[in-house]
Coordinates of C-alpha atoms and ligand atoms in Angstrom, one line a residue:
M1 CA -11.2 -16.3 -18.1
P2 CA -11.0 -18.4 -14.9
L3 CA -8.4 -21.1 -14.6
S4 CA -10.5 -24.0 -15.4
A5 CA -9.9 -27.6 -14.4
E6 CA -8.8 -28.4 -17.9
R7 CA -6.3 -25.5 -18.1
Q8 CA -4.7 -26.6 -14.8
R9 CA -3.7 -30.0 -16.1
D10 CA -1.4 -28.4 -18.5
G11 CA 1.6 -26.9 -16.7
S12 CA 0.1 -27.5 -13.2
I13 CA 2.6 -27.7 -10.4
R14 CA 3.1 -31.2 -9.0
S15 CA 0.5 -32.5 -6.6
G16 CA 0.9 -32.5 -2.8
A17 CA 2.6 -35.9 -2.6
A18 CA 5.6 -34.7 -4.6
A19 CA 5.7 -31.3 -2.9
Q20 CA 5.8 -32.8 0.6
T21 CA 9.5 -33.3 0.4
A22 CA 10.2 -29.8 -0.7
T23 CA 9.9 -28.1 2.7
Q24 CA 10.9 -29.6 6.0
T25 CA 8.2 -29.0 8.6
V26 CA 8.1 -29.1 12.4
T27 CA 5.0 -30.5 14.1
P28 CA 3.2 -28.5 16.8
A29 CA 4.3 -31.1 19.4
V30 CA 8.0 -30.6 18.5
V31 CA 7.6 -26.8 18.8
L32 CA 5.9 -27.2 22.2
W33 CA 8.5 -29.6 23.5
L34 CA 11.4 -27.4 22.4
T35 CA 9.8 -24.3 23.9
T36 CA 9.2 -26.1 27.2
A37 CA 12.8 -27.5 27.3
G38 CA 14.1 -24.0 26.7
A39 CA 11.9 -22.6 29.5
I40 CA 13.1 -25.2 31.9
A41 CA 16.8 -24.4 31.0
V42 CA 16.1 -20.7 31.6
T43 CA 14.4 -21.3 34.9
L44 CA 17.5 -23.4 36.0
L45 CA 19.7 -20.5 34.9
A46 CA 17.7 -18.2 37.1
G47 CA 18.3 -20.6 40.0
V48 CA 22.1 -20.4 39.3
S49 CA 22.1 -16.6 39.2
A50 CA 19.7 -15.9 42.1
P51 CA 20.9 -15.8 45.7
R52 CA 19.5 -18.6 47.9
P53 CA 17.9 -20.5 45.0
L54 CA 16.6 -23.3 47.0
R55 CA 13.8 -21.2 48.6
L56 CA 11.1 -19.4 46.8
N57 CA 11.9 -15.8 47.4
L58 CA 11.6 -12.4 45.8
P59 CA 15.0 -12.4 44.1
L60 CA 14.5 -15.8 42.6
L61 CA 11.0 -14.7 41.4
A62 CA 12.6 -11.6 39.9
H63 CA 15.3 -13.5 38.2
A64 CA 13.1 -16.3 36.9
S65 CA 10.3 -14.0 35.6
G66 CA 12.8 -11.7 33.9
L67 CA 14.7 -14.4 32.2
L68 CA 11.5 -16.2 31.2
A69 CA 10.1 -13.0 29.7
G70 CA 13.3 -12.4 27.8
Y71 CA 13.3 -16.0 26.5
G72 CA 9.6 -15.8 25.7
V73 CA 10.2 -12.8 23.5
T74 CA 12.5 -14.8 21.3
V75 CA 10.0 -17.6 21.0
M76 CA 7.2 -15.2 20.1
V77 CA 9.3 -13.5 17.5
A78 CA 10.3 -16.9 16.0
L79 CA 6.7 -18.1 15.9
M80 CA 5.7 -15.0 13.8
S81 CA 8.8 -15.1 11.6
R82 CA 6.8 -16.9 8.9
A83 CA 9.5 -19.5 8.6
P84 CA 8.0 -22.1 6.1
A85 CA 8.7 -25.0 8.4
L86 CA 6.5 -23.5 11.1
E87 CA 3.8 -22.1 8.8
R88 CA 3.4 -25.5 7.1
G89 CA 3.9 -27.7 10.1
V90 CA 1.9 -25.8 12.7
G91 CA -0.4 -23.6 10.6
A92 CA -0.6 -19.8 10.5
D93 CA -3.8 -19.5 12.6
R94 CA -2.5 -21.8 15.4
L95 CA 0.8 -19.8 15.4
A96 CA -1.2 -16.6 15.8
R97 CA -3.2 -18.0 18.7
W98 CA 0.0 -19.2 20.4
H99 CA 1.5 -15.8 19.8
A100 CA -1.5 -14.1 21.4
K101 CA -1.5 -16.3 24.5
G102 CA 2.3 -16.2 24.8
G103 CA 2.3 -12.4 24.4
R104 CA -0.1 -12.1 27.3
A105 CA 2.0 -14.4 29.5
I106 CA 5.1 -12.3 28.7
V107 CA 3.5 -9.0 29.6
C108 CA 2.5 -10.7 33.0
L109 CA 6.1 -11.9 33.5
I110 CA 7.5 -8.5 32.8
L111 CA 5.2 -6.9 35.4
I112 CA 6.1 -9.6 38.0
H113 CA 9.8 -9.1 37.2
G114 CA 9.6 -5.3 37.7
V115 CA 7.6 -5.5 40.9
A116 CA 9.6 -8.4 42.4
A117 CA 13.0 -6.9 41.5
T118 CA 12.1 -3.5 43.1
A119 CA 10.6 -5.1 46.2
A120 CA 13.6 -7.4 46.6
W121 CA 15.9 -4.4 46.4
A122 CA 13.9 -2.4 48.9
M123 CA 14.0 -5.4 51.4
A124 CA 17.7 -6.0 50.9
R125 CA 18.6 -2.3 51.5
G126 CA 15.9 -1.7 54.1
T127 CA 14.6 1.3 52.1
S128 CA 11.2 2.3 50.9
V129 CA 9.9 1.0 47.6
W130 CA 10.1 4.6 46.2
V131 CA 13.8 4.9 47.0
A132 CA 14.4 1.4 45.7
T133 CA 12.7 2.4 42.4
V134 CA 15.0 5.4 42.0
D135 CA 18.0 3.1 42.8
V136 CA 17.0 0.4 40.4
L137 CA 16.5 2.9 37.6
T138 CA 20.1 4.0 37.9
M139 CA 21.3 0.4 37.0
P140 CA 22.8 -0.2 33.5
G141 CA 20.2 -0.1 30.7
L142 CA 17.3 0.3 33.2
I143 CA 15.8 3.5 31.8
A144 CA 15.7 2.1 28.3
A145 CA 14.3 -1.2 29.6
T146 CA 11.6 0.7 31.5
V147 CA 10.6 2.5 28.3
G148 CA 10.6 -1.0 26.6
T149 CA 8.4 -2.3 29.4
L150 CA 5.9 0.5 28.9
I151 CA 5.8 -0.2 25.1
F152 CA 5.2 -3.9 25.9
L153 CA 2.3 -3.0 28.2
A154 CA 0.8 -0.6 25.7
I155 CA 1.0 -3.3 23.0
G156 CA -0.6 -5.8 25.4
A157 CA -3.5 -3.3 26.0
I158 CA -4.2 -2.6 22.3
S159 CA -4.1 -6.3 21.5
A160 CA -6.8 -7.1 24.1
Q161 CA -10.0 -8.2 22.2
S162 CA -12.0 -5.2 23.2
A163 CA -9.4 -2.6 22.1
R164 CA -8.4 -4.6 19.0
R165 CA -11.9 -4.6 17.6
R166 CA -11.9 -0.8 17.7
L167 CA -8.7 -0.4 15.7
S168 CA -8.3 -1.1 12.0
Y169 CA -6.0 -4.1 11.2
E170 CA -3.5 -1.7 9.7
T171 CA -3.3 0.6 12.7
W172 CA -3.0 -2.4 15.1
H173 CA -0.3 -3.9 12.9
V174 CA 1.8 -0.7 12.7
L175 CA 1.6 -0.3 16.5
H176 CA 2.4 -4.0 17.0
L177 CA 5.6 -3.4 15.1
L178 CA 6.8 -1.3 18.0
T179 CA 7.5 -4.6 19.7
Y180 CA 10.8 -4.7 17.9
L181 CA 11.7 -1.3 19.5
A182 CA 10.7 -2.6 22.9
I183 CA 12.9 -5.6 22.4
A184 CA 15.9 -3.5 21.4
L185 CA 15.4 -1.2 24.4
S186 CA 15.3 -4.1 26.8
F187 CA 18.2 -6.0 25.4
S188 CA 21.1 -4.2 27.0
H189 CA 19.4 -4.6 30.5
E190 CA 19.1 -8.3 29.9
L191 CA 22.8 -8.7 29.1
A192 CA 24.1 -6.3 31.7
G193 CA 21.5 -7.1 34.5
P194 CA 22.3 -9.3 37.4
D195 CA 20.9 -12.5 35.7
L196 CA 23.6 -12.7 33.0
A197 CA 26.3 -10.4 34.2
G198 CA 29.5 -12.3 34.9
L199 CA 28.5 -15.3 32.7
P200 CA 30.1 -14.5 29.4
L201 CA 29.2 -17.8 27.7
V202 CA 25.6 -17.4 28.7
Q203 CA 25.6 -13.8 27.4
V204 CA 26.9 -15.1 24.1
A205 CA 24.3 -17.8 24.0
W206 CA 21.6 -15.3 24.9
S207 CA 22.7 -12.9 22.1
L208 CA 22.8 -15.8 19.6
L209 CA 19.2 -16.7 20.6
Y210 CA 18.1 -13.2 19.8
T211 CA 20.1 -13.0 16.6
F212 CA 18.6 -16.3 15.5
S213 CA 15.0 -15.3 16.0
L214 CA 15.4 -11.8 14.6
G215 CA 17.4 -13.3 11.7
L216 CA 14.4 -15.6 10.9
V217 CA 12.1 -12.5 10.7
L218 CA 14.6 -10.7 8.4
R219 CA 15.0 -13.8 6.2
Y220 CA 11.3 -14.7 5.9
R221 CA 9.4 -11.4 6.4
V222 CA 11.7 -9.0 4.5
L223 CA 14.1 -10.7 2.2
A224 CA 11.9 -13.6 1.0
P225 CA 9.1 -11.4 -0.4
L226 CA 11.6 -9.0 -2.1
T227 CA 13.4 -12.0 -3.6
Q228 CA 10.1 -13.4 -4.8
L229 CA 9.2 -10.0 -6.4
W230 CA 12.4 -9.9 -8.4
R231 CA 12.5 -13.6 -9.3
H232 CA 8.9 -14.2 -10.1
Q233 CA 7.8 -10.9 -11.6
L234 CA 4.2 -11.4 -10.5
R235 CA 1.6 -9.2 -12.0
V236 CA -2.2 -9.0 -12.2
D237 CA -3.1 -10.7 -15.5
H238 CA -6.8 -10.3 -15.5
I239 CA -9.8 -10.1 -13.2
V240 CA -13.0 -12.1 -13.3
H241 CA -16.3 -11.1 -11.7
E242 CA -17.5 -14.2 -9.7
G243 CA -20.6 -12.9 -8.1
T244 CA -21.8 -10.0 -5.9
G245 CA -18.8 -8.5 -4.2
V246 CA -16.4 -11.3 -5.3
V247 CA -13.7 -11.3 -7.9
S248 CA -11.0 -13.7 -8.9
I249 CA -7.6 -12.2 -9.7
I250 CA -5.4 -14.2 -12.0
L251 CA -1.8 -13.5 -11.5
R252 CA 0.9 -14.2 -14.0
G253 CA 4.6 -14.8 -13.1
R254 CA 7.8 -16.7 -13.9
H255 CA 9.2 -19.9 -12.3
L256 CA 6.2 -20.3 -10.0
N257 CA 7.0 -24.0 -9.5
E258 CA 10.1 -22.9 -7.4
L259 CA 7.7 -21.6 -4.8
N260 CA 6.3 -25.1 -4.2
P261 CA 2.8 -23.8 -3.7
E262 CA 0.1 -26.4 -3.0
S263 CA -3.6 -26.5 -3.1
G264 CA -5.0 -25.5 0.3
Q265 CA -2.3 -22.9 0.9
F266 CA -2.4 -19.1 0.9
F267 CA 0.0 -16.2 0.3
R268 CA 0.1 -12.7 1.8
W269 CA -0.4 -10.4 -1.2
R270 CA 0.7 -6.8 -1.5
F271 CA -0.6 -5.1 -4.6
L272 CA 1.9 -2.3 -5.6
T273 CA -0.4 0.6 -6.4
G274 CA -0.4 4.0 -4.6
A275 CA -3.6 3.0 -2.8
T276 CA -2.8 -0.6 -1.8
W277 CA 0.9 -1.1 -1.3
R278 CA 0.8 -0.4 2.5
S279 CA -1.3 -3.5 3.4
S280 CA -0.6 -7.2 2.7
H281 CA -3.7 -9.4 2.8
P282 CA -3.8 -13.2 3.2
F283 CA -5.8 -14.9 0.4
S284 CA -5.9 -18.6 -0.5
L285 CA -5.2 -20.1 -3.9
S286 CA -8.6 -20.7 -5.3
A287 CA -7.3 -22.9 -8.1
P288 CA -4.4 -25.4 -8.1
P289 CA -1.2 -23.6 -8.8
H290 CA 0.2 -23.5 -12.3
Q291 CA 3.8 -22.8 -13.5
Q292 CA 2.8 -19.4 -14.9
F293 CA -0.5 -18.5 -13.2
L294 CA -2.0 -18.3 -9.7
R295 CA -5.6 -17.5 -8.9
I296 CA -7.0 -15.9 -5.8
T297 CA -10.6 -15.0 -5.2
V298 CA -11.4 -12.0 -3.0
K299 CA -14.6 -11.0 -1.3
A300 CA -15.0 -7.3 -0.6
V301 CA -15.5 -7.0 3.2
G302 CA -13.7 -3.8 4.0
D303 CA -11.7 -0.9 2.6
G304 CA -8.6 -3.0 1.7
T305 CA -10.5 -5.7 -0.2
R306 CA -12.7 -3.1 -2.0
L307 CA -9.6 -1.4 -3.3
I308 CA -8.3 -4.7 -4.5
H309 CA -11.4 -5.1 -6.6
S310 CA -10.5 -2.1 -8.7
L311 CA -6.9 -3.3 -9.5
R312 CA -5.9 -3.1 -13.1
P313 CA -4.1 -5.7 -15.3
G314 CA -0.3 -5.2 -15.1
T315 CA -0.2 -4.2 -11.5
R316 CA 2.9 -5.6 -9.8
V317 CA 2.4 -7.9 -6.9
L318 CA 4.6 -8.7 -3.9
A319 CA 3.6 -12.2 -2.6
A320 CA 4.9 -13.8 0.6
G321 CA 4.4 -17.5 1.0
P322 CA 3.1 -20.0 0.4
Y323 CA 1.8 -20.5 3.9
G324 CA -0.7 -22.8 5.6
A325 CA -0.8 -26.4 6.7
M326 CA -4.2 -27.4 5.1
T327 CA -2.6 -29.5 2.4
N328 CA -2.6 -33.1 1.3
E329 CA 0.4 -33.6 3.6
R330 CA -1.9 -33.5 6.6
R331 CA -4.0 -36.5 5.6
Q332 CA -4.1 -39.5 7.9
G333 CA -6.6 -41.8 6.2
R334 CA -8.1 -42.5 2.8
G335 CA -11.4 -40.6 2.3
V336 CA -11.8 -36.8 2.7
L337 CA -14.7 -34.5 3.6
L338 CA -14.1 -30.9 2.6
I339 CA -16.4 -28.4 4.4
A340 CA -16.5 -24.8 3.2
G341 CA -18.5 -21.9 4.5
G342 CA -19.0 -18.7 2.4
V343 CA -15.7 -17.5 0.9
G344 CA -14.0 -20.3 2.8
I345 CA -14.6 -22.2 -0.5
T346 CA -11.4 -20.8 -2.0
P347 CA -8.9 -23.3 -0.7
M348 CA -11.5 -26.1 -0.8
R349 CA -12.0 -25.5 -4.5
A350 CA -8.3 -26.1 -5.2
L351 CA -8.2 -29.2 -2.9
F352 CA -11.4 -30.6 -4.4
E353 CA -9.6 -30.8 -7.8
T354 CA -6.2 -32.0 -6.7
L355 CA -6.4 -34.2 -3.5
P356 CA -5.1 -37.6 -4.5
V357 CA -8.2 -39.4 -3.2
D358 CA -10.5 -41.9 -5.0
G359 CA -13.4 -39.7 -6.1
R360 CA -15.9 -42.1 -4.4
E361 CA -14.3 -41.2 -1.1
L362 CA -14.3 -37.4 -1.7
T363 CA -17.1 -35.1 -0.6
L364 CA -17.4 -31.3 -0.7
L365 CA -20.0 -29.8 1.5
Y366 CA -20.4 -26.1 0.7
R367 CA -22.6 -23.9 2.9
A368 CA -23.6 -20.5 1.5
S369 CA -26.3 -18.1 2.6
S370 CA -28.2 -18.2 -0.7
A371 CA -27.9 -20.0 -4.1
E372 CA -26.7 -16.7 -5.6
E373 CA -23.7 -16.7 -3.2
I374 CA -22.4 -20.0 -4.4
L375 CA -19.0 -19.4 -6.1
F376 CA -17.4 -21.6 -8.8
R377 CA -20.7 -23.6 -9.2
D378 CA -19.8 -24.7 -12.8
E379 CA -16.2 -25.6 -11.9
L380 CA -17.2 -27.6 -8.8
E381 CA -19.9 -29.5 -10.7
H382 CA -17.4 -30.2 -13.5
I383 CA -14.8 -31.5 -11.0
A384 CA -17.4 -33.6 -9.2
R385 CA -18.5 -35.2 -12.4
H386 CA -15.0 -35.8 -13.7
R387 CA -13.8 -37.3 -10.4
G388 CA -17.0 -39.1 -9.4
A389 CA -17.0 -37.1 -6.2
Q390 CA -19.9 -36.1 -4.0
L391 CA -20.9 -32.4 -4.0
I392 CA -23.4 -31.0 -1.6
F393 CA -24.6 -27.4 -1.6
L394 CA -26.4 -26.2 1.6
T395 CA -28.1 -22.8 1.0
G396 CA -30.7 -20.8 2.8
P397 CA -31.2 -19.6 6.3
S398 CA -29.6 -21.4 9.3
S399 CA -33.0 -21.6 10.9
D400 CA -34.1 -24.1 8.3
P401 CA -33.6 -27.5 9.9
R402 CA -32.4 -28.9 6.5
N403 CA -29.3 -26.7 6.8
A404 CA -28.5 -27.7 10.3
I405 CA -24.9 -29.0 10.8
T406 CA -25.2 -31.7 13.4
A407 CA -23.6 -35.0 14.1
Q408 CA -26.7 -36.7 12.6
S409 CA -26.8 -34.7 9.4
L410 CA -23.1 -35.1 8.8
S411 CA -23.2 -38.8 9.4
A412 CA -26.2 -39.1 7.0
M413 CA -24.3 -37.3 4.3
V414 CA -21.0 -39.1 4.9
P415 CA -21.6 -42.5 6.5
D416 CA -17.9 -43.3 6.9
L417 CA -17.1 -39.9 8.4
P418 CA -15.0 -41.2 11.4
A419 CA -12.6 -42.8 8.9
R420 CA -12.1 -39.7 6.8
D421 CA -10.0 -36.6 7.0
V422 CA -12.0 -33.4 7.3
Y423 CA -10.7 -30.1 5.9
L424 CA -12.7 -27.1 7.2
C425 CA -12.6 -23.5 6.3
A426 CA -15.4 -21.2 7.3
S427 CA -16.3 -18.2 9.6
P428 CA -15.4 -18.7 13.3
R429 CA -19.1 -19.3 14.1
F430 CA -19.8 -21.9 11.4
A431 CA -16.4 -23.5 12.1
A432 CA -17.2 -23.9 15.8
T433 CA -20.6 -25.5 15.0
A434 CA -19.1 -27.9 12.5
T435 CA -16.2 -28.8 14.9
T436 CA -18.6 -29.8 17.7
A437 CA -20.8 -31.7 15.2
L438 CA -17.8 -33.6 13.8
A439 CA -16.6 -34.5 17.3
H440 CA -20.0 -35.9 18.2
A441 CA -20.1 -37.8 15.0
G442 CA -16.9 -39.6 16.1
L443 CA -14.3 -37.9 14.1
P444 CA -10.9 -38.1 15.9
R445 CA -9.4 -34.7 16.5
R446 CA -6.2 -35.4 14.6
Q447 CA -8.3 -36.0 11.4
L448 CA -9.7 -32.5 11.5
H449 CA -7.6 -29.8 9.6
H450 CA -9.0 -26.4 10.1
E451 CA -8.0 -22.9 9.0
E452 CA -9.9 -19.7 9.9
F453 CA -9.9 -16.6 7.6
N454 CA -9.5 -14.6 10.7
F455 CA -6.3 -13.7 12.7
Ligands
FAD501 C1 -5.2 -17.6 6.0 C2 -6.3 -16.7 5.4 C3 -6.8 -16.9 4.1 C4 -7.7 -16.1 3.6 N1 -8.2 -16.3 2.3 C5 -9.1 -15.5 1.8 C6 -9.6 -15.8 0.5 O1 -9.2 -16.7 -0.2 N2 -10.6 -14.9 0.0 C7 -11.1 -13.9 0.8 O2 -12.0 -13.2 0.3 N3 -10.7 -13.7 2.0 C8 -9.7 -14.5 2.6 N4 -9.2 -14.2 3.8 C9 -9.8 -13.1 4.6 C10 -9.1 -11.8 4.1 O3 -7.7 -11.8 4.3 C11 -9.7 -10.6 4.8 O4 -11.1 -10.5 4.6 C12 -9.1 -9.3 4.3 O5 -7.7 -9.2 4.6 C13 -9.9 -8.1 4.9 O6 -9.3 -6.9 4.5 P1 -10.1 -5.5 4.5 O7 -9.1 -4.4 4.7 O8 -11.0 -5.4 3.3 O9 -11.1 -5.6 5.7 P2 -11.1 -5.0 7.1 O10 -12.5 -4.5 7.3 O11 -10.0 -4.1 7.4 O12 -11.0 -6.3 8.1 C14 -11.9 -7.3 8.1 C15 -11.3 -8.5 8.8 O13 -10.1 -9.0 8.2 C16 -9.0 -8.9 9.1 N5 -7.8 -8.4 8.3 C17 -7.8 -7.2 7.7 N6 -6.6 -7.0 7.0 C18 -5.9 -8.2 7.3 C19 -4.6 -8.6 7.0 N7 -3.7 -7.9 6.3 N8 -4.2 -9.8 7.5 C20 -5.0 -10.6 8.3 N9 -6.2 -10.2 8.6 C21 -6.7 -9.0 8.1 C22 -9.3 -7.9 10.1 O14 -8.7 -8.2 11.4 C23 -10.8 -8.1 10.3 O15 -11.1 -9.3 11.1 C24 -8.2 -15.0 4.4 C25 -7.8 -14.8 5.7 C26 -6.8 -15.6 6.2 C27 -6.3 -15.4 7.6

């Protein structure tokens, strides 16, 4: 039995307004300002430790790129620590994009550091680059740091779009975890190298920075899911067939209100069976959270999701979260337009029921490739009737002009569009089309709240 709108009302976890206070969040702007301030401080530090800092020269370049790379690593680790303040304030998909861009920048900085440091050494000693390379490798921690650098370069290569597409998510993820080994291998060189050697206070501060960011990872990626497993005792309660290749999984647990989950959010789920325990998959809550039950809805798209379809009631579940910033907290104005494409309906279904908006100013636009692919039709129609909200299904081929998502079509459906908040969850292609159309229809960027089902 799916969690119906009626069942949610009894025992449902408080709505977004009350939950806002539960977790402190940091905005993207604050994260960017703090990161930039740190980078400026590190560049100044490089100036202090480099000889002749007032002229751009190879030693200064080597110092600055090395320190910035070392600092950048701590920022990247913290961004992916899954700390709730970041996940809720910035959003998981934006964090992943920043991490990807930052990771590429760090690999470049490491390369610049290696080349500039070796060239500077060769110039200072009047030796060949080959002799300088051998000399440099005998410095404290340099062999380990070189192995670390090679690992960083390899991870940069497998994370490039073309290589990434050829690897399964699991393989890519396991290889990506080697980053922690690369960090450990490079750390002693950072402390003992010429940038920080002889500056004990800075060495302590540098070590604390690393301890802090790795501590965040340990706290939120390792300890939090294990604590949740023990405290909430989540298990699969039952499974409901929703349509071709789509099932809802209803999970039963204890004290779920303590998690402060909200409609619009997702968890990373690890189902503890022999076949599925190795992978954790992100799935959104497809019904408002309840003190004892959570519902997710899973479309079979690959091996992992196909295995999830054959889970049995009673299976233990390790859930990490809640994550995601697409909640009521993000709203700027009064009315709301929810746009869902395909299985992107899952968080929208929960928001459609719970967003504290006057029903007359609430619209759900749901695009599916055919009428048979529409999920939760009865539930959505029930909620629309009950709240007096507008529900629009768009089905059929994209070539049909009636299905086109343009500024004109959106404005015709929702005349007060520029005054509304828009929540969007769809495939990257549909999301890009909708984003362009919304901008042309006059929607201010800050009123668009978007999450992709794709990292
Ligand atoms: C924030 C978020 C919320 C989501 N909510 C839902 C939902 O409510 N319902 C639903 O059906 N789908 C949802 N998805 C998509 C779902 O997580 C993937 O379809 C699923 O993990 C694919 O696993 P697979 O092994 O079957 O597919 P594969 O064929 O292995 O992969 C298909 C795609 O999913 C990506 N993927 C695979 N495993 C993971 C993972 N562990 N973490 C992140 N990405 C992965 C791959 O990179 C690839 O792009 C969501 C995704 C995200 C990022």
